[in-house]
mmCIF file with all atom_site columns, C-alpha atoms in Angstrom:
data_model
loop_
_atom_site.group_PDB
_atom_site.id
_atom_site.type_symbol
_atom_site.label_atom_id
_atom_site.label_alt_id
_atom_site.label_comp_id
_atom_site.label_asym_id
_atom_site.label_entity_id
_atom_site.label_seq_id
_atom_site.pdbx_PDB_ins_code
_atom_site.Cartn_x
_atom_site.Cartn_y
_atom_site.Cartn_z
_atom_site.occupancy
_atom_site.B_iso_or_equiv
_atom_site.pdbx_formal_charge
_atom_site.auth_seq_id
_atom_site.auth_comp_id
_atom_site.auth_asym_id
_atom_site.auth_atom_id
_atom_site.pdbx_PDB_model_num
ATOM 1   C CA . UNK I 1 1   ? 11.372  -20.770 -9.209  1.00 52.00 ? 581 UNK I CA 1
ATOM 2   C CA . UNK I 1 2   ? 14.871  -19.244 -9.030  1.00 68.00 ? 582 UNK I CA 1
ATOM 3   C CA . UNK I 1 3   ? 13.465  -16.035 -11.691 1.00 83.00 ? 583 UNK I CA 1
ATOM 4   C CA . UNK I 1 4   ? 14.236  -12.365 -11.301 1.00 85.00 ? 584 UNK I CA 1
ATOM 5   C CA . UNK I 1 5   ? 11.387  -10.597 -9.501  1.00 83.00 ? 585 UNK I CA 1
ATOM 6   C CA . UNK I 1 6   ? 9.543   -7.700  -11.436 1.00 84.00 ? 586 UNK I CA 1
ATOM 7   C CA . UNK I 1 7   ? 8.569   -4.748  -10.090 1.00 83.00 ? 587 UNK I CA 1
ATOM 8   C CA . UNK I 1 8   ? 8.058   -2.223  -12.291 1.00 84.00 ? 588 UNK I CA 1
ATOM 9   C CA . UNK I 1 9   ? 9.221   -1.801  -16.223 1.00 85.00 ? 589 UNK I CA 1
ATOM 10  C CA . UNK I 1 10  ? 12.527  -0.065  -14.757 1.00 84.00 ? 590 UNK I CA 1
ATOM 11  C CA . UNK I 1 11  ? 12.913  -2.422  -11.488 1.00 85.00 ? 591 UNK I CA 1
ATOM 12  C CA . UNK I 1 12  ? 13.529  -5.831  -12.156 1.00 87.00 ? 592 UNK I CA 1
ATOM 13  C CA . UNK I 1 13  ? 15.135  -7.589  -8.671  1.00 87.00 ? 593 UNK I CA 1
ATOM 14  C CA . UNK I 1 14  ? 17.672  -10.167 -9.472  1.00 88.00 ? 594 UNK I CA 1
ATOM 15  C CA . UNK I 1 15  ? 16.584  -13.970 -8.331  1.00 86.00 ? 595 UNK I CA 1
ATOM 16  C CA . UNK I 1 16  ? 20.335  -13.613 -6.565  1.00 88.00 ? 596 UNK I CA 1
ATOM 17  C CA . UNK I 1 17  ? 19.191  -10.814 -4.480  1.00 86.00 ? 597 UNK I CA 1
ATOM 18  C CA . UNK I 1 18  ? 16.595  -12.592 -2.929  1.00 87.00 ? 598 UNK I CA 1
ATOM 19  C CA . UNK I 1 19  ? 16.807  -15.002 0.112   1.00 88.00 ? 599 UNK I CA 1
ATOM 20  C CA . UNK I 1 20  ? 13.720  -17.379 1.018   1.00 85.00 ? 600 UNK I CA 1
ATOM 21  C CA . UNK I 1 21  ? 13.400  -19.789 3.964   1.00 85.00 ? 601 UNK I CA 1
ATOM 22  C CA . UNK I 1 22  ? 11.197  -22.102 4.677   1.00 83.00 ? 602 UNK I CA 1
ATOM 23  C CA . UNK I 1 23  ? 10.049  -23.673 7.589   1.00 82.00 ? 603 UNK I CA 1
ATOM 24  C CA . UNK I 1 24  ? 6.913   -25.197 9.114   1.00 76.00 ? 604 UNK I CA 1
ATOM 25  C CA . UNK I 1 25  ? 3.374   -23.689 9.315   1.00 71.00 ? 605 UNK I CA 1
ATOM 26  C CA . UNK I 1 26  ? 1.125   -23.651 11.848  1.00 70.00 ? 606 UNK I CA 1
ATOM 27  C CA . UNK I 1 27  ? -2.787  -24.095 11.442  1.00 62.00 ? 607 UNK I CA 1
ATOM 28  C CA . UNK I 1 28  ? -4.759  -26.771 10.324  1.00 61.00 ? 608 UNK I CA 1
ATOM 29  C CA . UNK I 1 29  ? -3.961  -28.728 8.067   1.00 62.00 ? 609 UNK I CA 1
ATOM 30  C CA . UNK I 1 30  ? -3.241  -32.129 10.233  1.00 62.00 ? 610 UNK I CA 1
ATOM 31  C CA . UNK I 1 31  ? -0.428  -34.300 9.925   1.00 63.00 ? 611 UNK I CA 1
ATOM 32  C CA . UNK I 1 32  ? 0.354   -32.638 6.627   1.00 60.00 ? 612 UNK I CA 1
ATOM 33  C CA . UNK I 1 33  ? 1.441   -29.572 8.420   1.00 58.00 ? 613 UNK I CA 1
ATOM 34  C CA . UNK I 1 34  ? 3.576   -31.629 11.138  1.00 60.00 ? 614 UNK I CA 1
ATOM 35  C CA . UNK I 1 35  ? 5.825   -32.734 7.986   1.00 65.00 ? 615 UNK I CA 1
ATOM 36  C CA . UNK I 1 36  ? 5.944   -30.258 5.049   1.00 69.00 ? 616 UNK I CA 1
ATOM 37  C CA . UNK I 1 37  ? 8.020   -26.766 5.142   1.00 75.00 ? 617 UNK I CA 1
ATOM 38  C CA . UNK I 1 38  ? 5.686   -24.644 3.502   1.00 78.00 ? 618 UNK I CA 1
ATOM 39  C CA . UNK I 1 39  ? 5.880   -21.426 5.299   1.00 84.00 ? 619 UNK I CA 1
ATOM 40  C CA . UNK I 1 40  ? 8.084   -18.897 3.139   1.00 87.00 ? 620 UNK I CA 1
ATOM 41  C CA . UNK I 1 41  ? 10.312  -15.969 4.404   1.00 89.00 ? 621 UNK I CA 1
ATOM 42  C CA . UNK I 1 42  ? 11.437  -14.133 1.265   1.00 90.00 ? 622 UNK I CA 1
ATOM 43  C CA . UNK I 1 43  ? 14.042  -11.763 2.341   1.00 91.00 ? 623 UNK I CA 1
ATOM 44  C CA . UNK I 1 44  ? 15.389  -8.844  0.153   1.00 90.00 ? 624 UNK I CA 1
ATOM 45  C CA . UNK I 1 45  ? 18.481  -6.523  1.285   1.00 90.00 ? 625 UNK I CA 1
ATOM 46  C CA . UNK I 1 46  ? 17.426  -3.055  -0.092  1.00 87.00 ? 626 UNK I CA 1
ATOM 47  C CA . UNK I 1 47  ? 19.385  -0.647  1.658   1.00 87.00 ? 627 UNK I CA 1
ATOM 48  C CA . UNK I 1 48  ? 22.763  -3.197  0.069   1.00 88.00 ? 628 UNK I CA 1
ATOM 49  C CA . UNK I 1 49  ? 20.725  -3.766  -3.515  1.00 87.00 ? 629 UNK I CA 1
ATOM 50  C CA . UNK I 1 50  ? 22.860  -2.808  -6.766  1.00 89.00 ? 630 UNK I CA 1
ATOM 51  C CA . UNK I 1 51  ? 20.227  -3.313  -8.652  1.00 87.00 ? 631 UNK I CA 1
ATOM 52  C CA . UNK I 1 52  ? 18.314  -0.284  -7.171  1.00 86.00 ? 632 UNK I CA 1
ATOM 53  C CA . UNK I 1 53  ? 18.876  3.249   -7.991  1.00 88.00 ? 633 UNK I CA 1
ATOM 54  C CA . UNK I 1 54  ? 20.156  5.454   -4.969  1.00 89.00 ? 634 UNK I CA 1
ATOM 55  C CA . UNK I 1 55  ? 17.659  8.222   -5.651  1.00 89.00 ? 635 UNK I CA 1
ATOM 56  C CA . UNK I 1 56  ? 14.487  5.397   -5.469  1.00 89.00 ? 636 UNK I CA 1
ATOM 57  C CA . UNK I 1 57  ? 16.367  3.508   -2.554  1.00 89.00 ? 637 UNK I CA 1
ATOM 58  C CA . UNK I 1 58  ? 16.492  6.479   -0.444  1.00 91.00 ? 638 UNK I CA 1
ATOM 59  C CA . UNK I 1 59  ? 12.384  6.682   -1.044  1.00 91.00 ? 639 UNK I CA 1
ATOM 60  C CA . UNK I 1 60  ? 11.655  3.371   -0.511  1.00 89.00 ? 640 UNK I CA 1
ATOM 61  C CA . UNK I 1 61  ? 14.019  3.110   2.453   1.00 90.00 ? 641 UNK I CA 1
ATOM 62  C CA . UNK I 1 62  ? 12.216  6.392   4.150   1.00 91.00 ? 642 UNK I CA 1
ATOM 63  C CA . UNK I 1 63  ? 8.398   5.120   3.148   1.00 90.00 ? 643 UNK I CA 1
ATOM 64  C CA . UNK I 1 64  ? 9.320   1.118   4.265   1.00 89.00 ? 644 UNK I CA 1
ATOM 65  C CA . UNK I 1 65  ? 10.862  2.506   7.379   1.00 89.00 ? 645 UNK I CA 1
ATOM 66  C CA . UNK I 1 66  ? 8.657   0.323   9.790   1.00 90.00 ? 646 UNK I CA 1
ATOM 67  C CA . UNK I 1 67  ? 9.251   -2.574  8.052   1.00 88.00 ? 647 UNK I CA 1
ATOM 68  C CA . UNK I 1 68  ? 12.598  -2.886  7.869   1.00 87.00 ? 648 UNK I CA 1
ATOM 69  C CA . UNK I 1 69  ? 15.299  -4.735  9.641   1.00 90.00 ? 649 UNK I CA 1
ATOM 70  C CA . UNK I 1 70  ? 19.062  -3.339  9.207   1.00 90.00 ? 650 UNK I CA 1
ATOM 71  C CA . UNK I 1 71  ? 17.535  -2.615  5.893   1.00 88.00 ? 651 UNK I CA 1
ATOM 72  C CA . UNK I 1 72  ? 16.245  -5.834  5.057   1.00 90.00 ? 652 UNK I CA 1
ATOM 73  C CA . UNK I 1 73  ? 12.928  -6.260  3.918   1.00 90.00 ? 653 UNK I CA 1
ATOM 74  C CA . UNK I 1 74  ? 11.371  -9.422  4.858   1.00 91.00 ? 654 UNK I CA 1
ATOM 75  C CA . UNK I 1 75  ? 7.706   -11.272 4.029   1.00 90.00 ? 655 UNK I CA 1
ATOM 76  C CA . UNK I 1 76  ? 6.532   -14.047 5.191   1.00 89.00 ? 656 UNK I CA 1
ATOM 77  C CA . UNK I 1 77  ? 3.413   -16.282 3.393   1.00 88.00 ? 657 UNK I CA 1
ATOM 78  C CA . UNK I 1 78  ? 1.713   -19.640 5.326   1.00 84.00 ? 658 UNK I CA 1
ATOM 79  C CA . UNK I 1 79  ? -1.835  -19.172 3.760   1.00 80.00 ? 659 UNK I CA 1
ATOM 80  C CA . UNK I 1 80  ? -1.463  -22.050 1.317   1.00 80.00 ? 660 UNK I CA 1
ATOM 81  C CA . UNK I 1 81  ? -0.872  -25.368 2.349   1.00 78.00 ? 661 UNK I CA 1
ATOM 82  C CA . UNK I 1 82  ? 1.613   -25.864 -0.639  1.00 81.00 ? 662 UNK I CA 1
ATOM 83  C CA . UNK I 1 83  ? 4.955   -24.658 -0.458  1.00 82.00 ? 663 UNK I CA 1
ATOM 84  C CA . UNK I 1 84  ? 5.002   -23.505 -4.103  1.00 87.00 ? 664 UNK I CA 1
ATOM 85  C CA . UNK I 1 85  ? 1.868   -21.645 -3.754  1.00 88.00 ? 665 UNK I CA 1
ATOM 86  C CA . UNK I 1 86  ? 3.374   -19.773 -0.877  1.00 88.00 ? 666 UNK I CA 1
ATOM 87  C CA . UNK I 1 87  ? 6.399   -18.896 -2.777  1.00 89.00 ? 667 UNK I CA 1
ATOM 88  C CA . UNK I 1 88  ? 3.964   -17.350 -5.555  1.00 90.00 ? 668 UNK I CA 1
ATOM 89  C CA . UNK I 1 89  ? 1.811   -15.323 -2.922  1.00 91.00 ? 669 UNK I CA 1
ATOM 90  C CA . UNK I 1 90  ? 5.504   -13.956 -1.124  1.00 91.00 ? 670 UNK I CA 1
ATOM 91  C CA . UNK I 1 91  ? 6.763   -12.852 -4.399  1.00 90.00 ? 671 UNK I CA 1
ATOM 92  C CA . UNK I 1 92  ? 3.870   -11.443 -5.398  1.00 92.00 ? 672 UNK I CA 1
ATOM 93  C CA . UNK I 1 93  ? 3.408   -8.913  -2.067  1.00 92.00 ? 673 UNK I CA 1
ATOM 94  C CA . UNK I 1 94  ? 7.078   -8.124  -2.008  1.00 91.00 ? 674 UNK I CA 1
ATOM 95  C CA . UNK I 1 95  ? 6.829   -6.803  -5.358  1.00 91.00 ? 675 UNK I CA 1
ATOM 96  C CA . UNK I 1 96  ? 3.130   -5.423  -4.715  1.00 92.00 ? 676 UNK I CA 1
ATOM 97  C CA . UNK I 1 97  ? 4.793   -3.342  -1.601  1.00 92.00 ? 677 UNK I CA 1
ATOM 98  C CA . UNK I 1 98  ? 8.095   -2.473  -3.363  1.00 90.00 ? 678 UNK I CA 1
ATOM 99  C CA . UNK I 1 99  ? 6.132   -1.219  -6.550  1.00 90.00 ? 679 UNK I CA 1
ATOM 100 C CA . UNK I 1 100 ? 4.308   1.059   -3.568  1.00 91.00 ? 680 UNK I CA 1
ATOM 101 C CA . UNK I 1 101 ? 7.476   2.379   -2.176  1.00 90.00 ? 681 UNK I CA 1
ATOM 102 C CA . UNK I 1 102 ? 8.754   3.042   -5.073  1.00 88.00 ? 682 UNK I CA 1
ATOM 103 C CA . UNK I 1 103 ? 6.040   5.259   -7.170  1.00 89.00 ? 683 UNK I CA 1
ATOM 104 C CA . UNK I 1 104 ? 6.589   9.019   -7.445  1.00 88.00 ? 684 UNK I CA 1
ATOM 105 C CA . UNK I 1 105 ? 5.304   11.243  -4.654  1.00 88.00 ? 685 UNK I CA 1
ATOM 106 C CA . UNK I 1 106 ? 1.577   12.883  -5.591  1.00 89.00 ? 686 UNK I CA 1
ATOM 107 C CA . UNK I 1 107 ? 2.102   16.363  -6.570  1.00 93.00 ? 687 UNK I CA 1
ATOM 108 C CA . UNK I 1 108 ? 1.693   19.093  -4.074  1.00 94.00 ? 688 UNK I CA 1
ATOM 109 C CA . UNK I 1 109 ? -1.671  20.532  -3.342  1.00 92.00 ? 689 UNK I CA 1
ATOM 110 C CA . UNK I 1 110 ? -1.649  24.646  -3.785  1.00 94.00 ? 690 UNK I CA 1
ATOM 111 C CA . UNK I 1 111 ? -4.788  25.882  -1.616  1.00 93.00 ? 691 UNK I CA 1
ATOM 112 C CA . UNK I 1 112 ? -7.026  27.742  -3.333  1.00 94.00 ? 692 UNK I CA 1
ATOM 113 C CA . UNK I 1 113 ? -10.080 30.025  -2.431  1.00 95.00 ? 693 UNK I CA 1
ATOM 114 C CA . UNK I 1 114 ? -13.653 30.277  -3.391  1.00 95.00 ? 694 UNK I CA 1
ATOM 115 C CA . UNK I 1 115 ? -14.745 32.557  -6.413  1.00 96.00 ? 695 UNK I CA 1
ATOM 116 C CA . UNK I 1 116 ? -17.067 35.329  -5.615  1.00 97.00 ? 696 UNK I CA 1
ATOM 117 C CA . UNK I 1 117 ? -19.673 33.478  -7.764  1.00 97.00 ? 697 UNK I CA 1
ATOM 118 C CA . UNK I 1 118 ? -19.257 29.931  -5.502  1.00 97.00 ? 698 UNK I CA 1
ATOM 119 C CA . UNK I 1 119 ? -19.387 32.511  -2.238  1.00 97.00 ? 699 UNK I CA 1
ATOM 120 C CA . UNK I 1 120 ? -22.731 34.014  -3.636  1.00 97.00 ? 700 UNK I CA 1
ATOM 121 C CA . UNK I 1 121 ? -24.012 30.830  -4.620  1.00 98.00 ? 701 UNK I CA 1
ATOM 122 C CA . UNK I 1 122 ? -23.623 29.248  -1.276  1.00 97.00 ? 702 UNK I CA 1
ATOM 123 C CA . UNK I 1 123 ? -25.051 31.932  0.665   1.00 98.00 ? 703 UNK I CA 1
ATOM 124 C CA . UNK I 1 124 ? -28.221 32.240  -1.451  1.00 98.00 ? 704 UNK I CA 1
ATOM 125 C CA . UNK I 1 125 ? -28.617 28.262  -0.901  1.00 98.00 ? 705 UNK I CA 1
ATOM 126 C CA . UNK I 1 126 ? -28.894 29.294  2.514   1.00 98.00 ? 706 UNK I CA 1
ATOM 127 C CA . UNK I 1 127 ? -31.118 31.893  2.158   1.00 97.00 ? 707 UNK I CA 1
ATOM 128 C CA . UNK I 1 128 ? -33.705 29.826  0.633   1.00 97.00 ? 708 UNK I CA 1
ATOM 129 C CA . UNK I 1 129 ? -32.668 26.642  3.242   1.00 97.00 ? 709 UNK I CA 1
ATOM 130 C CA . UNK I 1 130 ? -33.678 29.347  5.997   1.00 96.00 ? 710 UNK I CA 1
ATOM 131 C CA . UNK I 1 131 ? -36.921 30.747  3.692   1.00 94.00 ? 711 UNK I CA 1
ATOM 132 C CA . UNK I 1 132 ? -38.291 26.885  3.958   1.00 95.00 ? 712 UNK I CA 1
ATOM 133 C CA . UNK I 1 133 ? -37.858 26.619  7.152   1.00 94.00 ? 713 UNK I CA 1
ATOM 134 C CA . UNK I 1 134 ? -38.955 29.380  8.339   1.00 92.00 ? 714 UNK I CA 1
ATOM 135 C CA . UNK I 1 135 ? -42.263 29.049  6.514   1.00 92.00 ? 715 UNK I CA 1
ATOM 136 C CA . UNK I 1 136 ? -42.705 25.697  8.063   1.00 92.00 ? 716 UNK I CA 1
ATOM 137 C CA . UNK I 1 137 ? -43.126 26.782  11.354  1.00 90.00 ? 717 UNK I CA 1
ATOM 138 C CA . UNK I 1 138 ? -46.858 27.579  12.444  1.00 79.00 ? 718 UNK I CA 1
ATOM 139 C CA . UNK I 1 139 ? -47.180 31.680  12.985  1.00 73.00 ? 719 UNK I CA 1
ATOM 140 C CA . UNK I 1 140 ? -47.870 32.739  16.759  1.00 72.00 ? 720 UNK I CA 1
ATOM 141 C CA . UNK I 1 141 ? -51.424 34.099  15.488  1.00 70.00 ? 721 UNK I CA 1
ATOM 142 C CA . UNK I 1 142 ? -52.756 30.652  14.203  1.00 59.00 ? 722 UNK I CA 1
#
């Protein structure tokens, strides 16, 4: 499964960039679990990647702050009880969060007011709110 990783249509992650591990998972599974390594760790080095451009690393480094480790990014899959499955599902949410980190900021929201027509039309909603109400309640000579 040693194949490049893609992100996006512009960020493909080379297979020799990535690191996995495995190692043994914990849960059921019985004796099965006592002998098979099918926990993954799939590492990837971004702050050290050539393959990344320095004006995305520098976003993806800022928004992946919290996950980082001396700017290593690192997942970790046990939900399957096969190993290969495991590899999928890593791969998978390391290019699911990457492919977060690395889309374009939203554009900036300018504040704007209400028109005079929006004020008007609010304030005679209340008006008539108020008018039902009003005529709801039971007059004091009833």
């Amino acid at each position: 499964m040693a194949e490049d990783l893609t992100v996006t249509r512009g960020l493909v992650i080379p297979a020799s960039e990535l690191r996995e591990r495995f190692s043994r998972s914990s849960g059921p599974g019985g004796q099965h679990v006592n002998t098979t390594d099918s926990r993954v760790e799939l590492s990837f080095d971004l702050a050290n990647s050539p393959s990344v451009s320095e004006r995305l690393r520098t976003r993806m480094l800022d928004r992946l702050a919290t996950r980082l480790v001396n700017g290593v990014l690192t997942i970790s899959a046990s939900e399957q009880r096969a190993q290969l499955q495991n590899r999928a599902a890593a791969r998978e949410r390391l290019a699911s969060l990457l492919r977060d980190a690395a889309a374009a900021p939203p554009p900036v929201r300018r504040a704007t007011k209400p028109s005079r027509g929006a004020k008007e039309r609010r304030l005679a909603a209340k008006k008539r709110r108020g008018d039902t109400k009003r005529n709801r309640r039971a007059s004091p000579d009833d």
